[in-house]
Structure formats: C-alpha cells, structure tokens
PDB file of C-alpha atoms in Angstrom:
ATOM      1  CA  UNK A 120       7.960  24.646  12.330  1.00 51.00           C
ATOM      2  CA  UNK A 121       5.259  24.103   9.691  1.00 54.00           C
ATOM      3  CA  UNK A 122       5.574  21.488   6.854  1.00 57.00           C
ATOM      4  CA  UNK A 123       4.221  21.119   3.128  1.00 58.00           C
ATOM      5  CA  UNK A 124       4.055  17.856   1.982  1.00 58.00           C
ATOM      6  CA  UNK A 125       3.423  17.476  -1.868  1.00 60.00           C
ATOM      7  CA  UNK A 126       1.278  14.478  -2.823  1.00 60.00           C
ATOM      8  CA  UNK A 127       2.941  11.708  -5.416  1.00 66.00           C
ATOM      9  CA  UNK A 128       1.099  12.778  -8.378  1.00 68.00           C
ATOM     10  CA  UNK A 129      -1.359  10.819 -10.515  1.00 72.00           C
ATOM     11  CA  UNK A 130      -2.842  12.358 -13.318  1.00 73.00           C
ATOM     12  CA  UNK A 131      -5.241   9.684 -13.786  1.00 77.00           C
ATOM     13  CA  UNK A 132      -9.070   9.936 -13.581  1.00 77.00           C
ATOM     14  CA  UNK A 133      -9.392   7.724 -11.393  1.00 78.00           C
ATOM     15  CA  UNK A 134      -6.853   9.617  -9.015  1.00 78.00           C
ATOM     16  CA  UNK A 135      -8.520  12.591  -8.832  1.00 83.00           C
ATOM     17  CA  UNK A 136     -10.657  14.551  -5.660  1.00 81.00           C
ATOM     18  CA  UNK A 137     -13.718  14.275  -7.748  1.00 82.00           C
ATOM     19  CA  UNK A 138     -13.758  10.415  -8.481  1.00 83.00           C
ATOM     20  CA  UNK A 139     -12.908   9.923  -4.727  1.00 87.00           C
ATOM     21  CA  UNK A 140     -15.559  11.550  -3.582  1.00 85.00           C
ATOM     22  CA  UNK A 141     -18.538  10.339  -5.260  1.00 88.00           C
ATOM     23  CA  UNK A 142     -17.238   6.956  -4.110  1.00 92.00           C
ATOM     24  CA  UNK A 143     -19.164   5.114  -1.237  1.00 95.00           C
ATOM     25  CA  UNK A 144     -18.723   2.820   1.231  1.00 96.00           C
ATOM     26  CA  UNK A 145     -19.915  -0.179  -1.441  1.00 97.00           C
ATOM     27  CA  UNK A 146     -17.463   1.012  -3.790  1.00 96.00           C
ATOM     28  CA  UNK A 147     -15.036   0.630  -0.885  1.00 97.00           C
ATOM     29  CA  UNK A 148     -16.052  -2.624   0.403  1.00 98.00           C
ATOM     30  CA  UNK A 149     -17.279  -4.316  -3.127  1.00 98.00           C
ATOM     31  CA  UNK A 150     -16.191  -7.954  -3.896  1.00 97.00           C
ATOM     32  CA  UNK A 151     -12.960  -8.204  -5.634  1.00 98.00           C
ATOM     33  CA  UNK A 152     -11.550 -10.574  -8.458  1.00 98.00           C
ATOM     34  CA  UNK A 153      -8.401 -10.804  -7.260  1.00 98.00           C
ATOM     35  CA  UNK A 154      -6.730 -11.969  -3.480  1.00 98.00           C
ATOM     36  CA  UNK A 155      -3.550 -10.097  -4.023  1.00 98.00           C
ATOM     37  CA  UNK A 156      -1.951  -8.396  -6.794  1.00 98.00           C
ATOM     38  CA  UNK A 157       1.886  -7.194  -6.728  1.00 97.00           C
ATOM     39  CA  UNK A 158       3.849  -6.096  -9.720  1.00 94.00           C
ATOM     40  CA  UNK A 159       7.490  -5.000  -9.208  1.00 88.00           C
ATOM     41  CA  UNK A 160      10.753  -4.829 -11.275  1.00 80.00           C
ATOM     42  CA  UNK A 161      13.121  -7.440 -12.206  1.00 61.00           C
ATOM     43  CA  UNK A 162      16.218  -7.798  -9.892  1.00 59.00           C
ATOM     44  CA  UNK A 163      19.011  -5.191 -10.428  1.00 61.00           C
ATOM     45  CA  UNK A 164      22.029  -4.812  -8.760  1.00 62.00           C
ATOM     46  CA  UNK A 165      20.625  -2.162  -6.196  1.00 57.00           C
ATOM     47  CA  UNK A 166      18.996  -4.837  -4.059  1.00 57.00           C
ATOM     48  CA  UNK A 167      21.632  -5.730  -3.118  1.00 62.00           C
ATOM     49  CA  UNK A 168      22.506  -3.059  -0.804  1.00 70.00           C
ATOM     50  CA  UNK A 169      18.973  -1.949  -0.321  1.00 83.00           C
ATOM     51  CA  UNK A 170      15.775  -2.785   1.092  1.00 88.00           C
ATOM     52  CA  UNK A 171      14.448  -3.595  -2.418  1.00 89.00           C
ATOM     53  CA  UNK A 172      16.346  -7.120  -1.062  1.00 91.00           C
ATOM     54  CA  UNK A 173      13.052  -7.790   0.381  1.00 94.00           C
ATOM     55  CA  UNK A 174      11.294  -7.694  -2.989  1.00 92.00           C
ATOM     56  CA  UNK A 175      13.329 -10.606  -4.466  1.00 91.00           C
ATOM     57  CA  UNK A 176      13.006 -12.254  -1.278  1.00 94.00           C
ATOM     58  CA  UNK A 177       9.132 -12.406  -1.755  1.00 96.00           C
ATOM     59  CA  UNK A 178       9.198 -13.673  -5.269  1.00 94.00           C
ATOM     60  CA  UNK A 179      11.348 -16.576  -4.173  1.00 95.00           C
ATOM     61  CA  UNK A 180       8.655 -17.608  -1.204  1.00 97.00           C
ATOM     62  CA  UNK A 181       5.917 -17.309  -4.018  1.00 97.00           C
ATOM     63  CA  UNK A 182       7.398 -19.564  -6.268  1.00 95.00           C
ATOM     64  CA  UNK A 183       8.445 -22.197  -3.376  1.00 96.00           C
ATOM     65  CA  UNK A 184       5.515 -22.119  -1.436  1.00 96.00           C
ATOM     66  CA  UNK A 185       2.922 -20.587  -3.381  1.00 97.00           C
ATOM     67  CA  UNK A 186       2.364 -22.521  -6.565  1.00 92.00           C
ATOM     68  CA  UNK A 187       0.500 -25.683  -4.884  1.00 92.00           C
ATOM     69  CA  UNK A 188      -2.357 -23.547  -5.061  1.00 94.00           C
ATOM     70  CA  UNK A 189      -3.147 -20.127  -7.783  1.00 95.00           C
ATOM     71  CA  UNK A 190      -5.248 -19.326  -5.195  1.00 97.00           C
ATOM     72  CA  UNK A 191      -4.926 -17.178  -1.887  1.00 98.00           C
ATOM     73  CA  UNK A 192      -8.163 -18.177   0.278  1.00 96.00           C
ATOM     74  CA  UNK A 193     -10.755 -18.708  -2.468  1.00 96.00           C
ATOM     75  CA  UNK A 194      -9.553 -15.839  -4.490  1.00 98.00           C
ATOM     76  CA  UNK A 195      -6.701 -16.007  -7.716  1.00 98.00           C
ATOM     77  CA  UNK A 196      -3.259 -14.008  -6.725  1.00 98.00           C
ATOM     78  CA  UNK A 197      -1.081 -12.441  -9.260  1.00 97.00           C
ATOM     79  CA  UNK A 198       2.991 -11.543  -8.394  1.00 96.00           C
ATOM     80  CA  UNK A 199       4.874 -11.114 -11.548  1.00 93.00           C
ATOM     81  CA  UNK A 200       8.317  -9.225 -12.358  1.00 91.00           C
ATOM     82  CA  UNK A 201       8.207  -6.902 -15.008  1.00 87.00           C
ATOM     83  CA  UNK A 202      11.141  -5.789 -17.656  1.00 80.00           C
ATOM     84  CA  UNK A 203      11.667  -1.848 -17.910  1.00 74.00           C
ATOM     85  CA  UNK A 204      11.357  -1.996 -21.372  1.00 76.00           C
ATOM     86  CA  UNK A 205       8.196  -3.856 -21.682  1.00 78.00           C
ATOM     87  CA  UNK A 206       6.064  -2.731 -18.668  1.00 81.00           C
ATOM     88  CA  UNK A 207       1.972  -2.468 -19.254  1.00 88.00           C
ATOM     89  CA  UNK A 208       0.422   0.649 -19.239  1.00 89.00           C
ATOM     90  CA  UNK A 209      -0.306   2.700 -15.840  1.00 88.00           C
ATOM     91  CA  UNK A 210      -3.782   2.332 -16.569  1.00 91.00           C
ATOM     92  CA  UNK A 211      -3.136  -1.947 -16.343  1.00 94.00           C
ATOM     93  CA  UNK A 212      -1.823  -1.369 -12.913  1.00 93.00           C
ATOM     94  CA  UNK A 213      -4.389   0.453 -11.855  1.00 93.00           C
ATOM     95  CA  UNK A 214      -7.065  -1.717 -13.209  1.00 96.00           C
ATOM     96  CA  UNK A 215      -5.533  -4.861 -11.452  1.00 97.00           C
ATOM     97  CA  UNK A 216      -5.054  -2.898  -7.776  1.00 97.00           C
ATOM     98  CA  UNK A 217      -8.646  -1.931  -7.638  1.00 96.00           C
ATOM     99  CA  UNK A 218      -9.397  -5.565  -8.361  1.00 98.00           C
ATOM    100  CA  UNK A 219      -7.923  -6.953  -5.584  1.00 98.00           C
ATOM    101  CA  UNK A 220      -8.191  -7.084  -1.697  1.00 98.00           C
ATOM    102  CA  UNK A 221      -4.470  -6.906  -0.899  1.00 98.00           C
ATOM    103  CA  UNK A 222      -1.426  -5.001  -2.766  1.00 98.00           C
ATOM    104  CA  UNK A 223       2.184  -5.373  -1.034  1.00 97.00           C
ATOM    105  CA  UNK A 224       3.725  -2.616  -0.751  1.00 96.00           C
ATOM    106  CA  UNK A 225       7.537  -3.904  -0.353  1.00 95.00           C
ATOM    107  CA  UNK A 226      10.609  -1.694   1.045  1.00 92.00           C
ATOM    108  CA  UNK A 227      11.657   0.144  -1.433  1.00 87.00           C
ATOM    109  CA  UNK A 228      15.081   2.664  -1.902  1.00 83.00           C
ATOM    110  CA  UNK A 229      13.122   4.921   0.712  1.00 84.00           C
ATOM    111  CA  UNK A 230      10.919   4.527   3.443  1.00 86.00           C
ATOM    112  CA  UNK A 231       8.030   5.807   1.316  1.00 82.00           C
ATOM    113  CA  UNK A 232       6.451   5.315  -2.103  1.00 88.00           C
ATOM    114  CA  UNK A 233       4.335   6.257  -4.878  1.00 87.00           C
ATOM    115  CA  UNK A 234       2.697   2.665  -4.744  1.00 92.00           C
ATOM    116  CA  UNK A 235       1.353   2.602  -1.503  1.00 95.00           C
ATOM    117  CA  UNK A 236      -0.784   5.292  -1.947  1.00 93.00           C
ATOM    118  CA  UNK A 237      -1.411   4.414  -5.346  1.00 92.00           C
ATOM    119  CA  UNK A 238      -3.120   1.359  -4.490  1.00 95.00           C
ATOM    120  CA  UNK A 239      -4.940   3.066  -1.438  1.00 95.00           C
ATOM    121  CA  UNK A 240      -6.609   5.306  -3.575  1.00 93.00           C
ATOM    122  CA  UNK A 241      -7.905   2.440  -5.973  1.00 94.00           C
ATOM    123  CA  UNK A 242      -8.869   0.839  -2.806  1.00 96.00           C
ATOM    124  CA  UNK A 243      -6.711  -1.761  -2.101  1.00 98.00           C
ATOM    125  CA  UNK A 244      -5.491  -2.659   1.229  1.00 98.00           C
ATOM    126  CA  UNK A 245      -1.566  -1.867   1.506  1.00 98.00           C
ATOM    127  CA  UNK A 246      -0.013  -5.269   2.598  1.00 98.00           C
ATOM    128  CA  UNK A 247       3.915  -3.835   4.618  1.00 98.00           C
ATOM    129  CA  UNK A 248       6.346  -5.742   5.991  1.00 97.00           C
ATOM    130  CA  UNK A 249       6.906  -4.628   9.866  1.00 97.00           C
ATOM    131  CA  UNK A 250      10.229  -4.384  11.469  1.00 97.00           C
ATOM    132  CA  UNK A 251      11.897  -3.388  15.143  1.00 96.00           C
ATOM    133  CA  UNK A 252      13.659  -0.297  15.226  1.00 96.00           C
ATOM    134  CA  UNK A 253      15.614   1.071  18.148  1.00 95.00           C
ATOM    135  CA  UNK A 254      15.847   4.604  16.207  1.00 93.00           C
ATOM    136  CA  UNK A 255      13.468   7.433  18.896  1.00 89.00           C
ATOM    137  CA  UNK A 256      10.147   7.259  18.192  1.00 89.00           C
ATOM    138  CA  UNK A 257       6.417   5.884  20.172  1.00 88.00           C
ATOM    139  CA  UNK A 258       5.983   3.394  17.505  1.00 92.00           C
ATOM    140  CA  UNK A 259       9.381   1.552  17.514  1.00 95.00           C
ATOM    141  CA  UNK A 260       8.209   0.836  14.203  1.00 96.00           C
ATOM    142  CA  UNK A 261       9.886   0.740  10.701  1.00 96.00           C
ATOM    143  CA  UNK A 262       8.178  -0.689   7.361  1.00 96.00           C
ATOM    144  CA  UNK A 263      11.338   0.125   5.607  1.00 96.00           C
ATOM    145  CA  UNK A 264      14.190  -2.363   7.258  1.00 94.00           C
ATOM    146  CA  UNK A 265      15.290  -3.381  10.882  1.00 95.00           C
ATOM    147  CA  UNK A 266      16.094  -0.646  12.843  1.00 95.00           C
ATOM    148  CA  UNK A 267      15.081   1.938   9.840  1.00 94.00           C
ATOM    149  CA  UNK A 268      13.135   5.301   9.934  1.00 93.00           C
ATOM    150  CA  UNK A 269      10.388   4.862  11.932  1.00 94.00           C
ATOM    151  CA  UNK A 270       6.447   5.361  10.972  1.00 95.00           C
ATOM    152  CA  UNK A 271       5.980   7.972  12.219  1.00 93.00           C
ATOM    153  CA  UNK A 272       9.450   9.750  10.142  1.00 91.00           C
ATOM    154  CA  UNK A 273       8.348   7.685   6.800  1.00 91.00           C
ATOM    155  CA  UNK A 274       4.096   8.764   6.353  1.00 92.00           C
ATOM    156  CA  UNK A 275       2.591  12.038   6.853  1.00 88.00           C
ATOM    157  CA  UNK A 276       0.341  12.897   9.369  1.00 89.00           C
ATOM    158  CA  UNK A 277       0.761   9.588  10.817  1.00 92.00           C
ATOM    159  CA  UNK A 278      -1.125   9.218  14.519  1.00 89.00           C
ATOM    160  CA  UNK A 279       1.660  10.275  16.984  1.00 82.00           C
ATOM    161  CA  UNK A 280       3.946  12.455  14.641  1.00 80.00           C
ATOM    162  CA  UNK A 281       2.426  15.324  15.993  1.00 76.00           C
ATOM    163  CA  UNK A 282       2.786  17.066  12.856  1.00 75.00           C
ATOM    164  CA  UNK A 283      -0.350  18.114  12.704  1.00 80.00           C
ATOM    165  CA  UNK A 284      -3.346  18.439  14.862  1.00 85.00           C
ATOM    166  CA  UNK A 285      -4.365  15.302  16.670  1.00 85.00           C
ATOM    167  CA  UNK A 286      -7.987  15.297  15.057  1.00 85.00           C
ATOM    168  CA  UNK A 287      -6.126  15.385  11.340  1.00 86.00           C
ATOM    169  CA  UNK A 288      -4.480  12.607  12.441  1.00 92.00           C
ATOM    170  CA  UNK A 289      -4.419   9.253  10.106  1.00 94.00           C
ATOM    171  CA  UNK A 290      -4.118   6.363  11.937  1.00 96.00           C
ATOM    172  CA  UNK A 291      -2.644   4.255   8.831  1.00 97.00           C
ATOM    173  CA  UNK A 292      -1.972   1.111  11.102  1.00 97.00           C
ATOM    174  CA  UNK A 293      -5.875   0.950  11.866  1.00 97.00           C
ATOM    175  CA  UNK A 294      -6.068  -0.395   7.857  1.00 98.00           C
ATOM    176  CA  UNK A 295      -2.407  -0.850   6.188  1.00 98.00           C
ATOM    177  CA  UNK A 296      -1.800  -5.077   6.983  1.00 98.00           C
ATOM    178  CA  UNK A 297       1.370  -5.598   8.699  1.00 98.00           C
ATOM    179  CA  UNK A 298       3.265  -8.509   8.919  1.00 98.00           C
ATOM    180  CA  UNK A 299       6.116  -9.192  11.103  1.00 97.00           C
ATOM    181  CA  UNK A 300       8.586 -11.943  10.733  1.00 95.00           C
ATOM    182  CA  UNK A 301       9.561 -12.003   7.069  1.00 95.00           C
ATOM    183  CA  UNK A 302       7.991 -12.199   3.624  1.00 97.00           C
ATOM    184  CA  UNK A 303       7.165 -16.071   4.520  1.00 98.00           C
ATOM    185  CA  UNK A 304       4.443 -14.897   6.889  1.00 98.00           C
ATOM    186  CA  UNK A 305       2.713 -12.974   4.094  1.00 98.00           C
ATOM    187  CA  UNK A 306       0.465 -15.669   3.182  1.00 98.00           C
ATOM    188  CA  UNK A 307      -0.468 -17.061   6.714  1.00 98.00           C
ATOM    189  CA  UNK A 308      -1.550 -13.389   7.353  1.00 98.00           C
ATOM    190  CA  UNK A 309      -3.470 -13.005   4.864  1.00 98.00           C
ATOM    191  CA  UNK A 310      -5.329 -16.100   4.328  1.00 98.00           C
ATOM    192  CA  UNK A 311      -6.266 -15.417   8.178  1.00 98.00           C
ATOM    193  CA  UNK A 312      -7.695 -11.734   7.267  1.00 98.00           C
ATOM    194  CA  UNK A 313      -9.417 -13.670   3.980  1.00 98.00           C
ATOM    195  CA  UNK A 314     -11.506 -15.390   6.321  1.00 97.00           C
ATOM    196  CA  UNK A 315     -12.746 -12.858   8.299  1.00 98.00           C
ATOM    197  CA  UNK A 316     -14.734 -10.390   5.639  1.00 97.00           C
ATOM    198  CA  UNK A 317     -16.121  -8.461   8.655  1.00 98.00           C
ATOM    199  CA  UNK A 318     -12.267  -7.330   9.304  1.00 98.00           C
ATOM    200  CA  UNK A 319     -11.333  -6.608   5.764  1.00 98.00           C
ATOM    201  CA  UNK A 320     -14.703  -4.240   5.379  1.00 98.00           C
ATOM    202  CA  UNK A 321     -13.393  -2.247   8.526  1.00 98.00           C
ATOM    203  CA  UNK A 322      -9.748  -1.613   6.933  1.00 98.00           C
ATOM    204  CA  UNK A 323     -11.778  -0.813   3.834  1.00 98.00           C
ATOM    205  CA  UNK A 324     -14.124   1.835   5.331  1.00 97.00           C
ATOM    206  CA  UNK A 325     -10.852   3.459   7.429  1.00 97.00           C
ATOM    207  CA  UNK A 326      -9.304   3.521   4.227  1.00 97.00           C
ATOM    208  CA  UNK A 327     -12.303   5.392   2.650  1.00 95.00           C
ATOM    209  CA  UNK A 328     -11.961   7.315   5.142  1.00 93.00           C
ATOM    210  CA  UNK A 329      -8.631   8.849   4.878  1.00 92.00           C
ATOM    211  CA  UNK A 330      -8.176   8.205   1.027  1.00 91.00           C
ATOM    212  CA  UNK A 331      -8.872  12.023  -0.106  1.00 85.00           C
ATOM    213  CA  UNK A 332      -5.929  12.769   2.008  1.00 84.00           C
ATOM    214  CA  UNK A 333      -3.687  11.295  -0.673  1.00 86.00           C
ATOM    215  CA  UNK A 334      -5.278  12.778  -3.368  1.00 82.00           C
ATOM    216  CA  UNK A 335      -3.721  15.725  -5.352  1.00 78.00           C
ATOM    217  CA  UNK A 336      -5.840  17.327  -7.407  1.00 76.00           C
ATOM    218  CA  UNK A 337      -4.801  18.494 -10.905  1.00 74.00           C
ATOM    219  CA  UNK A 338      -6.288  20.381 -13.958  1.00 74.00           C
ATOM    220  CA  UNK A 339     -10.039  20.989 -13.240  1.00 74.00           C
ATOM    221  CA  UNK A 340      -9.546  18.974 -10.387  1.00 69.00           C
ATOM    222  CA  UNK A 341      -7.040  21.613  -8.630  1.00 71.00           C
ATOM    223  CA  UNK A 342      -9.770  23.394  -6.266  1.00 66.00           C
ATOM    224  CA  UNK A 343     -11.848  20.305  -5.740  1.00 66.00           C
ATOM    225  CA  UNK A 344     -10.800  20.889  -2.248  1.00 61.00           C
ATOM    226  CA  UNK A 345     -11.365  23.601   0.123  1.00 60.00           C
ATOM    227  CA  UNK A 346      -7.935  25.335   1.231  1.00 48.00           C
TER     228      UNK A 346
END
C-alpha cells in the first residue's frame, strides 16, 4: 500500500526549502569550529529500561577517556547534559550543530528522532551507534539496540525498503557515521574520519544531496516544492 510520512517539523529559518536550496556544495563542505557537538538530557529513570541507556553510557566514556585532551583531532568537542528547566534556546542548538563536523545521534525511546535530521539539515554529519539484529530485513541492521527495528523499518525511504521507487531512494549509510562496538569506539572512529577531509567532504556532498528530503516546508515556505 502507499505511505505518507510527515516530516519532524522545524519552524526555523534555517529549516526551511528555501534556505536549503540556495545552499551549495561550500556551504556543505565549509570548515567547521567545532569536532563534535552533542547535547542531551540529564539521566531520568527511563534509561533505564530504554535505549536512552546508551546516552549515559557515552557521557561516562567522555569524562573517563576524553578529558586528556578538549580536543577531537585538531578541532574543540562539546558533550554537555542539560536540565529541562534551564535548556538554551532552539536557535543555540542549531547554531552549535552547523558548527561542527559530527553530531551523535544516540538511541533514543524510538528508533527515530527529531535530532538526526535536525542536525542533517544544518549540515552536520549524524554520528549512530550500529548494532546486529536478527529481526527480517537485507540490512541486519539496527541503530536503535541489539536485535532492534532494523534500518530499513526505522528511516524513510531508506535504500532497500522498497517503499518507494529505487531512484528516490536515500542511501543514508553512504553519509550517516556508524560505529559498531559501543560508545567507546566513538572517538577512534572519528579521529580516523578527522584525518581524512577528502572522506568527510563526500558524506557532506551526499548529505547535500538528500537534505531537502527532510525538509517540511511551512508558512510561505509550504509550496517551495513541487507536488
């Protein structure tokens, strides 16, 4: 049967179909300020029996093996918690994503997430955790939790879904940055991408690439797109 799938809104400039589009490859590929930037709540009592586990997991490898150094490659990171009640504007987040190179995007309650295509759309490389599932699929993927919902049940229009036609496909593993193993590969992975810029610019331009995908226009912005 068919499907409608209903973008996470963002009713930020910077969001919209318009913005996206007059945005080239340099935008894309530009130098960045920051190595990786990841903002998340403080621990609550739902990690516990979630995949949100893998959240608190990560702040406790940054602060053991992280802090030699404020730098990841030659570049400053920033990982902070945040309290609910004193959380910076959207605007802040989306002002430190498009500065970096690399934003985790860390299991969450569900497979998917407003965040990782969030940060796509401000241009930052989505940084997943990858796990083995045994649940059908071609991937025998999950970036959710060990034998979770696969890819290609978590993303839309992911290559090999087949839920749309094969040249609409988006091949999200030809840019997202997996890493297998455990949050205490994160680093390793991505100090071995840092020094390879030609790498990082091809993510960057397949990001560009499928970006507008994720991109629901609103207000004066709602026809940007043809139907």
């Amino acid at each position: 049967g068919h499907q409608i799938v209903v973008p996470y809104l963002n009713d930020q400039s910077a969001f919209q179909p318009s913005f996206i589009q007059k945005r080239t490859s340099q935008w894309w590929t530009r130098p960045r300020k920051y190595s990786v930037v990841y903002y998340f709540g403080s621990s609550n009592k739902r990690m516990r029996n979630s995949a949100r586990v893998y959240r608190q997991q990560f702040l406790e490898e940054v602060r053991s093996n992280w802090t030699l150094s404020p730098y990841v490659g030659d570049l400053p990171y920033v990982v902070q918690t945040l309290e609910k009640d004193n959380a910076p504007s959207s605007e802040f987040f989306t002002e430190m994503y498009s500065g970096s190179v690399f934003c985790p995007t860390l299991p969450g309650d569900a497979p998917s997430q407003k965040r990782f295509f969030d940060v796509i759309l401000v241009g930052c490389l989505p940084v997943v955790l990858s796990f083995d599932t045994e649940m059908p699929s071609v991937s025998k993927k999950s970036w959710h939790s060990p034998n979770g919902f696969p890819i290609e049940d978590s993303y839309p229009w992911i290559k090999g879904s087949s839920s749309i036609q094969q040249e609409h496909e988006i091949d999200y593993e030809s840019f997202v940055v997996q890493v297998e193993g455990g949050v205490e590969n994160v680093k390793p992975v991505l100090e071995t991408l840092l020094k390879n810029s030609t790498e990082i610019e091809r993510r960057q331009v397949l990001m560009m690439k499928y970006a507008s995908y994720f991109s629901y226009g609103m207000g004066t912005d709602s026809h940007v797109y043809e139907d």
